[in-house]
């Protein structure tokens, strides 16, 4: 047993890849996820469970939309704005999409600069990501205000099927909540990076966990997931 | 897939810029689907294609799943198959509910009129 445990830690670089690697990694009593810190594996599993939650929301949206006999409101018109005297359909949602994608880009680069121990750039990129996220939430608040003023409620609206309101507030609300938590999470990680806590492996104030720069990557996984969910919301709720 | 033994996931910055650009282009294209008011099969297929491409880029490159070992990728992607089953089942269910409503709802239930845009 001692011999095999030793083998597990030292034999990593020569493990088989592909299908053979899949079987070898899952077989025998050893850790299945090689090469990754446990925090990263756990974040992935959390994100998988979050995928199930968002899919349940989007599937119930599909169910009510397919089964209603009242026409669905035209999202292209509902989310149109008049900018500079021009009536542009769905423009606010398009801007929000671009903002979230840009925040994903800065996040991905923050992970890279983190591993390169470039603390300053990493922290700045994390803060830029948080600012993008905060502006996204701000626009969502504007959108909610606009729709509520137009009479959209979870139980009905003047434009068509009553289920539109409940789906809209539930799905975008839950997503916006994820973004808001992400912004807070980003600011905490940015502070840790800025102060050099990840280099000194200083225990965190909340979990007392000592983390290196994989913390930035784990934060990144969460943030990209928020962007990923928006891709599906944009396609199914706003464009469909 | 797993050649690098350096700490964590480190890749050339260029790939992030490429993916960022690709996501911008794909988002613009899916917005244009609505702006140009494509309808019918063309609309749905374009929306789905752009959506899946964007999701693929984010998962594979930004979340580094392409560079992770196959054991991890399978543990994350196979359960998603269960969701496809759920979606298929619920669409049958919704179709059936819609059919019963089309057939029976206007016969004396008194809660719905069939004119467009009005409720009650």
mmCIF file of C-alpha atoms in Angstrom:
data_model
loop_
_atom_site.group_PDB
_atom_site.id
_atom_site.type_symbol
_atom_site.label_atom_id
_atom_site.label_comp_id
_atom_site.label_asym_id
_atom_site.label_seq_id
_atom_site.Cartn_x
_atom_site.Cartn_y
_atom_site.Cartn_z
ATOM 1 C CA UNK A 1 0.000 0.000 0.000
ATOM 2 C CA UNK A 2 2.777 2.374 0.919
ATOM 3 C CA UNK A 3 4.458 1.565 -2.342
ATOM 4 C CA UNK A 4 1.339 2.271 -4.387
ATOM 5 C CA UNK A 5 0.687 5.527 -2.545
ATOM 6 C CA UNK A 6 4.168 6.650 -3.404
ATOM 7 C CA UNK A 7 3.636 5.603 -6.971
ATOM 8 C CA UNK A 8 0.483 7.688 -7.162
ATOM 9 C CA UNK A 9 2.298 10.890 -6.407
ATOM 10 C CA UNK A 10 5.415 10.337 -8.419
ATOM 11 C CA UNK A 11 4.034 8.566 -11.487
ATOM 12 C CA UNK A 12 1.848 11.511 -12.533
ATOM 13 C CA UNK A 13 3.780 12.819 -15.545
ATOM 14 C CA UNK A 14 3.817 9.414 -17.257
ATOM 15 C CA UNK A 15 0.146 8.533 -16.843
ATOM 16 C CA UNK A 16 -1.678 7.437 -20.011
ATOM 17 C CA UNK A 17 -3.910 9.913 -21.830
ATOM 18 C CA UNK A 18 -7.197 9.507 -23.685
ATOM 19 C CA UNK A 19 -9.530 6.586 -23.012
ATOM 20 C CA UNK A 20 -6.798 4.568 -21.332
ATOM 21 C CA UNK A 21 -6.150 7.503 -19.026
ATOM 22 C CA UNK A 22 -9.861 7.823 -18.245
ATOM 23 C CA UNK A 23 -10.054 4.213 -17.069
ATOM 24 C CA UNK A 24 -6.744 4.362 -15.211
ATOM 25 C CA UNK A 25 -7.679 7.587 -13.394
ATOM 26 C CA UNK A 26 -11.042 6.283 -12.208
ATOM 27 C CA UNK A 27 -9.888 2.790 -11.245
ATOM 28 C CA UNK A 28 -8.369 1.748 -7.870
ATOM 29 C CA UNK A 29 -8.696 3.694 -4.646
ATOM 30 C CA UNK A 30 -6.881 6.899 -5.432
ATOM 31 C CA UNK A 31 -7.872 10.479 -6.113
ATOM 32 C CA UNK A 32 -9.671 10.684 -9.407
ATOM 33 C CA UNK A 33 -8.844 14.280 -10.361
ATOM 34 C CA UNK A 34 -5.103 14.423 -10.895
ATOM 35 C CA UNK A 35 -3.166 17.656 -11.352
ATOM 36 C CA UNK A 36 -5.881 19.858 -9.864
ATOM 37 C CA UNK A 37 -6.065 21.392 -6.384
ATOM 38 C CA UNK A 38 -9.041 20.066 -4.440
ATOM 39 C CA UNK A 39 -10.576 23.549 -4.343
ATOM 40 C CA UNK A 40 -10.729 23.595 -8.099
ATOM 41 C CA UNK A 41 -12.359 20.161 -8.318
ATOM 42 C CA UNK A 42 -14.925 21.263 -5.714
ATOM 43 C CA UNK A 43 -15.652 24.511 -7.574
ATOM 44 C CA UNK A 44 -16.285 22.483 -10.731
ATOM 45 C CA UNK A 45 -18.673 20.196 -8.887
ATOM 46 C CA UNK A 46 -20.484 23.205 -7.424
ATOM 47 C CA UNK A 47 -20.774 24.682 -10.911
ATOM 48 C CA UNK A 48 -22.193 21.381 -12.177
ATOM 49 C CA UNK A 49 -24.905 21.549 -9.520
ATOM 50 C CA UNK A 50 -25.537 25.188 -10.450
ATOM 51 C CA UNK A 51 -25.921 24.058 -14.052
ATOM 52 C CA UNK A 52 -28.728 21.781 -12.912
ATOM 53 C CA UNK A 53 -30.470 24.674 -11.131
ATOM 54 C CA UNK A 54 -30.290 27.014 -14.115
ATOM 55 C CA UNK A 55 -31.378 24.230 -16.460
ATOM 56 C CA UNK A 56 -34.414 23.622 -14.273
ATOM 57 C CA UNK A 57 -35.321 27.315 -14.549
ATOM 58 C CA UNK A 58 -34.816 27.419 -18.292
ATOM 59 C CA UNK A 59 -36.679 24.132 -18.772
ATOM 60 C CA UNK A 60 -39.669 25.343 -16.787
ATOM 61 C CA UNK A 61 -39.575 28.524 -18.868
ATOM 62 C CA UNK A 62 -39.659 26.351 -21.997
ATOM 63 C CA UNK A 63 -42.566 24.360 -20.580
ATOM 64 C CA UNK A 64 -44.773 27.349 -19.781
ATOM 65 C CA UNK A 65 -43.906 29.107 -23.002
ATOM 66 C CA UNK A 66 -44.682 26.066 -25.166
ATOM 67 C CA UNK A 67 -47.945 25.324 -23.393
ATOM 68 C CA UNK A 68 -49.505 28.792 -23.117
ATOM 69 C CA UNK A 69 -52.218 29.670 -25.599
ATOM 70 C CA UNK A 70 -51.734 33.413 -25.037
ATOM 71 C CA UNK A 71 -49.115 35.007 -27.343
ATOM 72 C CA UNK A 72 -45.691 35.513 -25.765
ATOM 73 C CA UNK A 73 -44.527 39.162 -25.550
ATOM 74 C CA UNK A 74 -42.116 40.161 -28.325
ATOM 75 C CA UNK A 75 -38.814 40.418 -26.413
ATOM 76 C CA UNK A 76 -37.224 42.320 -29.280
ATOM 77 C CA UNK A 77 -39.694 45.145 -28.622
ATOM 78 C CA UNK A 78 -40.019 44.783 -24.842
ATOM 79 C CA UNK A 79 -36.263 45.294 -24.406
ATOM 80 C CA UNK A 80 -35.884 47.983 -27.065
ATOM 81 C CA UNK A 81 -34.518 51.381 -26.116
ATOM 82 C CA UNK A 82 -34.554 54.758 -27.788
ATOM 83 C CA UNK A 83 -30.961 55.968 -27.920
ATOM 84 C CA UNK A 84 -29.956 59.244 -29.577
ATOM 85 C CA UNK A 85 -33.403 59.512 -31.103
ATOM 86 C CA UNK A 86 -33.184 56.039 -32.635
ATOM 87 C CA UNK A 87 -35.342 53.106 -31.720
ATOM 88 C CA UNK A 88 -33.021 50.093 -31.379
ATOM 89 C CA UNK A 89 -34.421 46.635 -30.551
ATOM 90 C CA UNK A 90 -32.850 44.605 -27.744
ATOM 91 C CA UNK A 91 -29.944 47.057 -27.474
ATOM 92 C CA UNK A 92 -29.618 47.032 -23.680
ATOM 93 C CA UNK A 93 -29.317 43.248 -23.640
ATOM 94 C CA UNK A 94 -26.682 43.375 -26.382
ATOM 95 C CA UNK A 95 -24.628 45.891 -24.374
ATOM 96 C CA UNK A 96 -24.966 43.734 -21.250
ATOM 97 C CA UNK A 97 -23.771 40.718 -23.243
ATOM 98 C CA UNK A 98 -20.679 42.530 -24.483
ATOM 99 C CA UNK A 99 -19.890 43.777 -20.986
ATOM 100 C CA UNK A 100 -20.075 40.277 -19.527
ATOM 101 C CA UNK A 101 -17.905 38.836 -22.303
ATOM 102 C CA UNK A 102 -15.324 41.554 -21.736
ATOM 103 C CA UNK A 103 -15.308 40.782 -18.025
ATOM 104 C CA UNK A 104 -14.615 37.140 -18.889
ATOM 105 C CA UNK A 105 -11.662 38.238 -21.025
ATOM 106 C CA UNK A 106 -10.123 40.318 -18.235
ATOM 107 C CA UNK A 107 -10.751 37.476 -15.784
ATOM 108 C CA UNK A 108 -8.957 34.927 -17.972
ATOM 109 C CA UNK A 109 -5.958 37.237 -18.174
ATOM 110 C CA UNK A 110 -6.017 37.854 -14.418
ATOM 111 C CA UNK A 111 -5.590 34.084 -13.923
ATOM 112 C CA UNK A 112 -2.613 34.087 -16.265
ATOM 113 C CA UNK A 113 -0.901 37.063 -14.586
ATOM 114 C CA UNK A 114 -1.625 35.554 -11.196
ATOM 115 C CA UNK A 115 0.289 32.388 -11.984
ATOM 116 C CA UNK A 116 3.088 34.572 -13.337
ATOM 117 C CA UNK A 117 3.178 36.236 -9.891
ATOM 118 C CA UNK A 118 2.517 39.611 -11.492
ATOM 119 C CA UNK A 119 0.520 40.833 -8.516
ATOM 120 C CA UNK A 120 -0.174 44.366 -9.654
ATOM 121 C CA UNK A 121 -1.564 43.518 -13.113
ATOM 122 C CA UNK A 122 -3.499 40.561 -11.699
ATOM 123 C CA UNK A 123 -5.194 42.711 -9.035
ATOM 124 C CA UNK A 124 -5.979 45.487 -11.533
ATOM 125 C CA UNK A 125 -7.536 42.984 -13.942
ATOM 126 C CA UNK A 126 -9.602 41.490 -11.113
ATOM 127 C CA UNK A 127 -10.879 44.948 -10.189
ATOM 128 C CA UNK A 128 -11.687 45.744 -13.816
ATOM 129 C CA UNK A 129 -13.619 42.452 -13.964
ATOM 130 C CA UNK A 130 -15.517 43.424 -10.812
ATOM 131 C CA UNK A 131 -16.341 46.846 -12.291
ATOM 132 C CA UNK A 132 -17.698 45.217 -15.464
ATOM 133 C CA UNK A 133 -19.775 42.924 -13.264
ATOM 134 C CA UNK A 134 -21.092 45.800 -11.180
ATOM 135 C CA UNK A 135 -22.087 47.758 -14.289
ATOM 136 C CA UNK A 136 -23.887 44.650 -15.562
ATOM 137 C CA UNK A 137 -25.897 44.460 -12.346
ATOM 138 C CA UNK A 138 -26.606 48.196 -12.633
ATOM 139 C CA UNK A 139 -28.033 47.771 -16.120
ATOM 140 C CA UNK A 140 -30.103 44.864 -14.928
ATOM 141 C CA UNK A 141 -31.530 47.049 -12.163
ATOM 142 C CA UNK A 142 -32.388 49.646 -14.824
ATOM 143 C CA UNK A 143 -34.057 46.968 -16.950
ATOM 144 C CA UNK A 144 -36.090 45.673 -14.003
ATOM 145 C CA UNK A 145 -37.184 49.214 -13.115
ATOM 146 C CA UNK A 146 -38.245 49.873 -16.693
ATOM 147 C CA UNK A 147 -40.279 46.679 -16.920
ATOM 148 C CA UNK A 148 -41.896 47.161 -13.520
ATOM 149 C CA UNK A 149 -42.909 50.691 -14.538
ATOM 150 C CA UNK A 150 -44.441 49.237 -17.711
ATOM 151 C CA UNK A 151 -46.589 46.974 -15.558
ATOM 152 C CA UNK A 152 -44.732 43.683 -15.785
ATOM 153 C CA UNK A 153 -45.359 41.584 -12.677
ATOM 154 C CA UNK A 154 -44.598 37.948 -11.841
ATOM 155 C CA UNK A 155 -48.320 37.214 -12.216
ATOM 156 C CA UNK A 156 -49.098 39.187 -15.362
ATOM 157 C CA UNK A 157 -48.189 41.912 -17.806
ATOM 158 C CA UNK A 158 -49.877 44.077 -20.427
ATOM 159 C CA UNK A 159 -47.925 42.606 -23.368
ATOM 160 C CA UNK A 160 -49.068 38.986 -23.431
ATOM 161 C CA UNK A 161 -48.688 35.679 -21.611
ATOM 162 C CA UNK A 162 -48.662 36.076 -17.825
ATOM 163 C CA UNK A 163 -45.807 33.595 -17.463
ATOM 164 C CA UNK A 164 -43.435 36.070 -19.120
ATOM 165 C CA UNK A 165 -43.062 38.057 -15.900
ATOM 166 C CA UNK A 166 -42.449 35.113 -13.607
ATOM 167 C CA UNK A 167 -39.851 33.615 -15.947
ATOM 168 C CA UNK A 168 -38.149 36.966 -16.453
ATOM 169 C CA UNK A 169 -37.827 37.881 -12.781
ATOM 170 C CA UNK A 170 -36.867 34.373 -11.710
ATOM 171 C CA UNK A 171 -34.212 33.708 -14.340
ATOM 172 C CA UNK A 172 -32.590 37.133 -14.598
ATOM 173 C CA UNK A 173 -32.931 37.643 -10.855
ATOM 174 C CA UNK A 174 -31.116 34.432 -10.034
ATOM 175 C CA UNK A 175 -28.440 35.213 -12.599
ATOM 176 C CA UNK A 176 -28.040 38.781 -11.348
ATOM 177 C CA UNK A 177 -27.675 37.418 -7.825
ATOM 178 C CA UNK A 178 -24.840 35.193 -9.060
ATOM 179 C CA UNK A 179 -23.157 38.206 -10.673
ATOM 180 C CA UNK A 180 -23.501 40.255 -7.477
ATOM 181 C CA UNK A 181 -21.951 37.500 -5.353
ATOM 182 C CA UNK A 182 -19.218 37.188 -7.975
ATOM 183 C CA UNK A 183 -18.405 40.905 -7.716
ATOM 184 C CA UNK A 184 -17.977 40.602 -3.937
ATOM 185 C CA UNK A 185 -15.905 37.440 -4.372
ATOM 186 C CA UNK A 186 -13.745 39.232 -6.992
ATOM 187 C CA UNK A 187 -13.062 42.185 -4.711
ATOM 188 C CA UNK A 188 -12.018 39.856 -1.876
ATOM 189 C CA UNK A 189 -9.646 37.926 -4.156
ATOM 190 C CA UNK A 190 -8.293 41.174 -5.631
ATOM 191 C CA UNK A 191 -7.464 42.403 -2.129
ATOM 192 C CA UNK A 192 -5.687 39.135 -1.294
ATOM 193 C CA UNK A 193 -3.658 39.364 -4.499
ATOM 194 C CA UNK A 194 -2.829 43.047 -3.994
ATOM 195 C CA UNK A 195 -1.599 42.499 -0.447
ATOM 196 C CA UNK A 196 0.446 39.465 -1.442
ATOM 197 C CA UNK A 197 -1.509 37.071 0.767
ATOM 198 C CA UNK A 198 -1.423 34.385 -1.912
ATOM 199 C CA UNK A 199 2.360 34.483 -2.109
ATOM 200 C CA UNK A 200 2.791 34.287 1.674
ATOM 201 C CA UNK A 201 0.061 31.588 1.868
ATOM 202 C CA UNK A 202 -1.608 33.714 4.552
ATOM 203 C CA UNK A 203 -4.804 32.109 5.941
ATOM 204 C CA UNK A 204 -8.013 33.707 4.690
ATOM 205 C CA UNK A 205 -10.104 35.662 7.223
ATOM 206 C CA UNK A 206 -13.246 33.655 6.523
ATOM 207 C CA UNK A 207 -12.174 30.046 6.014
ATOM 208 C CA UNK A 208 -8.626 30.282 7.417
ATOM 209 C CA UNK A 209 -7.584 28.361 4.341
ATOM 210 C CA UNK A 210 -4.114 28.934 2.953
ATOM 211 C CA UNK A 211 -4.299 29.402 -0.773
ATOM 212 C CA UNK A 212 -1.843 30.093 -3.550
ATOM 213 C CA UNK A 213 -2.636 31.499 -6.969
ATOM 214 C CA UNK A 214 -5.018 28.647 -7.749
ATOM 215 C CA UNK A 215 -7.498 30.777 -5.768
ATOM 216 C CA UNK A 216 -7.573 33.221 -8.673
ATOM 217 C CA UNK A 217 -8.223 30.400 -11.122
ATOM 218 C CA UNK A 218 -11.052 29.025 -8.957
ATOM 219 C CA UNK A 219 -12.558 32.510 -8.793
ATOM 220 C CA UNK A 220 -12.207 32.608 -12.577
ATOM 221 C CA UNK A 221 -14.143 29.365 -12.993
ATOM 222 C CA UNK A 222 -17.077 30.862 -11.102
ATOM 223 C CA UNK A 223 -16.958 34.075 -13.089
ATOM 224 C CA UNK A 224 -16.774 32.342 -16.478
ATOM 225 C CA UNK A 225 -19.698 30.181 -15.421
ATOM 226 C CA UNK A 226 -21.779 33.312 -14.806
ATOM 227 C CA UNK A 227 -20.897 34.417 -18.340
ATOM 228 C CA UNK A 228 -21.721 30.949 -19.648
ATOM 229 C CA UNK A 229 -25.187 31.001 -18.088
ATOM 230 C CA UNK A 230 -25.827 34.401 -19.668
ATOM 231 C CA UNK A 231 -25.032 32.906 -23.108
ATOM 232 C CA UNK A 232 -27.944 30.507 -22.631
ATOM 233 C CA UNK A 233 -30.278 33.119 -21.138
ATOM 234 C CA UNK A 234 -29.485 35.489 -24.011
ATOM 235 C CA UNK A 235 -30.255 32.802 -26.602
ATOM 236 C CA UNK A 236 -33.342 31.247 -25.044
ATOM 237 C CA UNK A 237 -35.023 34.088 -23.205
ATOM 238 C CA UNK A 238 -34.129 37.206 -25.185
ATOM 239 C CA UNK A 239 -33.583 35.989 -28.752
ATOM 240 C CA UNK A 240 -36.055 33.088 -28.953
ATOM 241 C CA UNK B 1 -3.947 17.493 -23.673
ATOM 242 C CA UNK B 2 -1.915 17.527 -20.477
ATOM 243 C CA UNK B 3 1.602 18.215 -21.560
ATOM 244 C CA UNK B 4 2.359 21.128 -19.255
ATOM 245 C CA UNK B 5 3.508 20.312 -15.754
ATOM 246 C CA UNK B 6 3.901 23.949 -14.713
ATOM 247 C CA UNK B 7 1.828 25.302 -11.846
ATOM 248 C CA UNK B 8 -1.881 25.591 -12.693
ATOM 249 C CA UNK B 9 -3.127 26.612 -16.121
ATOM 250 C CA UNK B 10 -0.692 28.835 -18.014
ATOM 251 C CA UNK B 11 -1.206 29.533 -21.671
ATOM 252 C CA UNK B 12 -0.060 32.209 -24.122
ATOM 253 C CA UNK B 13 -2.086 35.385 -23.745
ATOM 254 C CA UNK B 14 -2.846 35.377 -27.487
ATOM 255 C CA UNK B 15 -5.364 32.545 -27.138
ATOM 256 C CA UNK B 16 -7.421 34.600 -24.683
ATOM 257 C CA UNK B 17 -7.506 37.538 -27.086
ATOM 258 C CA UNK B 18 -8.559 35.242 -29.931
ATOM 259 C CA UNK B 19 -11.376 33.732 -27.907
ATOM 260 C CA UNK B 20 -12.426 37.150 -26.650
ATOM 261 C CA UNK B 21 -12.623 38.355 -30.254
ATOM 262 C CA UNK B 22 -14.518 35.239 -31.331
ATOM 263 C CA UNK B 23 -17.061 35.747 -28.539
ATOM 264 C CA UNK B 24 -17.581 39.365 -29.620
ATOM 265 C CA UNK B 25 -18.106 38.352 -33.235
ATOM 266 C CA UNK B 26 -20.476 35.501 -32.321
ATOM 267 C CA UNK B 27 -22.491 37.760 -29.994
ATOM 268 C CA UNK B 28 -22.759 40.393 -32.694
ATOM 269 C CA UNK B 29 -23.931 37.750 -35.131
ATOM 270 C CA UNK B 30 -26.593 36.426 -32.771
ATOM 271 C CA UNK B 31 -27.744 40.005 -32.133
ATOM 272 C CA UNK B 32 -27.984 40.536 -35.901
ATOM 273 C CA UNK B 33 -30.280 37.497 -36.123
ATOM 274 C CA UNK B 34 -32.774 39.513 -34.104
ATOM 275 C CA UNK B 35 -31.955 42.890 -35.644
ATOM 276 C CA UNK B 36 -32.510 41.610 -39.184
ATOM 277 C CA UNK B 37 -35.619 39.756 -37.983
ATOM 278 C CA UNK B 38 -34.732 36.334 -39.368
ATOM 279 C CA UNK B 39 -37.647 34.036 -38.620
ATOM 280 C CA UNK B 40 -38.494 30.365 -38.603
ATOM 281 C CA UNK B 41 -35.978 27.548 -38.905
ATOM 282 C CA UNK B 42 -33.174 29.914 -39.946
ATOM 283 C CA UNK B 43 -33.577 31.937 -36.746
ATOM 284 C CA UNK B 44 -33.657 28.972 -34.368
ATOM 285 C CA UNK B 45 -30.740 27.158 -35.980
ATOM 286 C CA UNK B 46 -28.534 30.283 -36.079
ATOM 287 C CA UNK B 47 -29.310 31.120 -32.439
ATOM 288 C CA UNK B 48 -28.481 27.571 -31.328
ATOM 289 C CA UNK B 49 -25.282 27.356 -33.385
ATOM 290 C CA UNK B 50 -23.928 30.686 -32.115
ATOM 291 C CA UNK B 51 -24.941 29.812 -28.551
ATOM 292 C CA UNK B 52 -23.182 26.430 -28.601
ATOM 293 C CA UNK B 53 -20.038 27.898 -30.177
ATOM 294 C CA UNK B 54 -19.866 30.619 -27.516
ATOM 295 C CA UNK B 55 -20.472 28.128 -24.706
ATOM 296 C CA UNK B 56 -17.830 25.815 -26.162
ATOM 297 C CA UNK B 57 -15.195 28.554 -26.334
ATOM 298 C CA UNK B 58 -15.870 29.691 -22.774
ATOM 299 C CA UNK B 59 -15.760 26.170 -21.319
ATOM 300 C CA UNK B 60 -12.820 24.919 -23.377
ATOM 301 C CA UNK B 61 -10.463 27.897 -23.214
ATOM 302 C CA UNK B 62 -11.524 30.362 -20.513
ATOM 303 C CA UNK B 63 -12.375 27.570 -18.064
ATOM 304 C CA UNK B 64 -9.443 25.469 -19.394
ATOM 305 C CA UNK B 65 -11.525 22.304 -19.668
ATOM 306 C CA UNK B 66 -9.803 21.449 -22.940
ATOM 307 C CA UNK B 67 -6.486 21.301 -21.074
ATOM 308 C CA UNK B 68 -7.800 19.239 -18.156
ATOM 309 C CA UNK B 69 -7.573 15.466 -18.068
ATOM 310 C CA UNK B 70 -10.338 13.455 -19.723
ATOM 311 C CA UNK B 71 -11.447 12.004 -16.349
ATOM 312 C CA UNK B 72 -12.377 15.507 -15.161
ATOM 313 C CA UNK B 73 -14.015 16.559 -18.424
ATOM 314 C CA UNK B 74 -16.180 13.411 -18.419
ATOM 315 C CA UNK B 75 -17.192 13.836 -14.775
ATOM 316 C CA UNK B 76 -18.476 17.305 -15.678
ATOM 317 C CA UNK B 77 -19.940 16.805 -19.133
ATOM 318 C CA UNK B 78 -21.664 13.399 -18.872
ATOM 319 C CA UNK B 79 -24.182 14.474 -16.155
ATOM 320 C CA UNK B 80 -25.263 17.251 -18.504
ATOM 321 C CA UNK B 81 -26.689 14.474 -20.691
ATOM 322 C CA UNK B 82 -29.300 13.855 -17.995
ATOM 323 C CA UNK B 83 -30.425 17.441 -18.503
ATOM 324 C CA UNK B 84 -30.993 16.814 -22.196
ATOM 325 C CA UNK B 85 -33.321 13.956 -21.228
ATOM 326 C CA UNK B 86 -35.177 16.299 -18.858
ATOM 327 C CA UNK B 87 -35.548 18.916 -21.598
ATOM 328 C CA UNK B 88 -36.864 16.305 -24.056
ATOM 329 C CA UNK B 89 -39.397 14.921 -21.561
ATOM 330 C CA UNK B 90 -40.630 18.376 -20.562
ATOM 331 C CA UNK B 91 -41.089 19.421 -24.168
ATOM 332 C CA UNK B 92 -43.367 16.409 -24.773
ATOM 333 C CA UNK B 93 -45.264 17.339 -21.626
ATOM 334 C CA UNK B 94 -45.600 20.987 -22.682
ATOM 335 C CA UNK B 95 -46.759 20.002 -26.132
ATOM 336 C CA UNK B 96 -49.468 17.832 -24.630
ATOM 337 C CA UNK B 97 -50.585 20.557 -22.206
ATOM 338 C CA UNK B 98 -50.774 22.993 -25.081
ATOM 339 C CA UNK B 99 -52.869 20.558 -27.101
ATOM 340 C CA UNK B 100 -55.359 20.049 -24.255
ATOM 341 C CA UNK B 101 -55.620 23.814 -23.783
ATOM 342 C CA UNK B 102 -56.183 24.444 -27.488
ATOM 343 C CA UNK B 103 -58.917 21.805 -27.505
ATOM 344 C CA UNK B 104 -60.711 22.442 -24.213
ATOM 345 C CA UNK B 105 -59.847 25.832 -22.733
ATOM 346 C CA UNK B 106 -62.324 27.938 -24.721
ATOM 347 C CA UNK B 107 -65.246 25.630 -23.973
ATOM 348 C CA UNK B 108 -66.966 27.285 -21.066
ATOM 349 C CA UNK B 109 -63.986 27.679 -18.753
ATOM 350 C CA UNK B 110 -64.556 31.414 -18.895
ATOM 351 C CA UNK B 111 -60.999 32.415 -18.035
ATOM 352 C CA UNK B 112 -59.583 33.103 -21.439
ATOM 353 C CA UNK B 113 -60.398 34.811 -24.674
ATOM 354 C CA UNK B 114 -58.565 33.859 -27.802
ATOM 355 C CA UNK B 115 -58.031 37.365 -29.073
ATOM 356 C CA UNK B 116 -54.368 38.331 -29.336
ATOM 357 C CA UNK B 117 -52.773 40.351 -26.600
ATOM 358 C CA UNK B 118 -55.630 40.276 -24.104
ATOM 359 C CA UNK B 119 -55.920 38.331 -20.913
ATOM 360 C CA UNK B 120 -58.893 37.548 -18.640
#
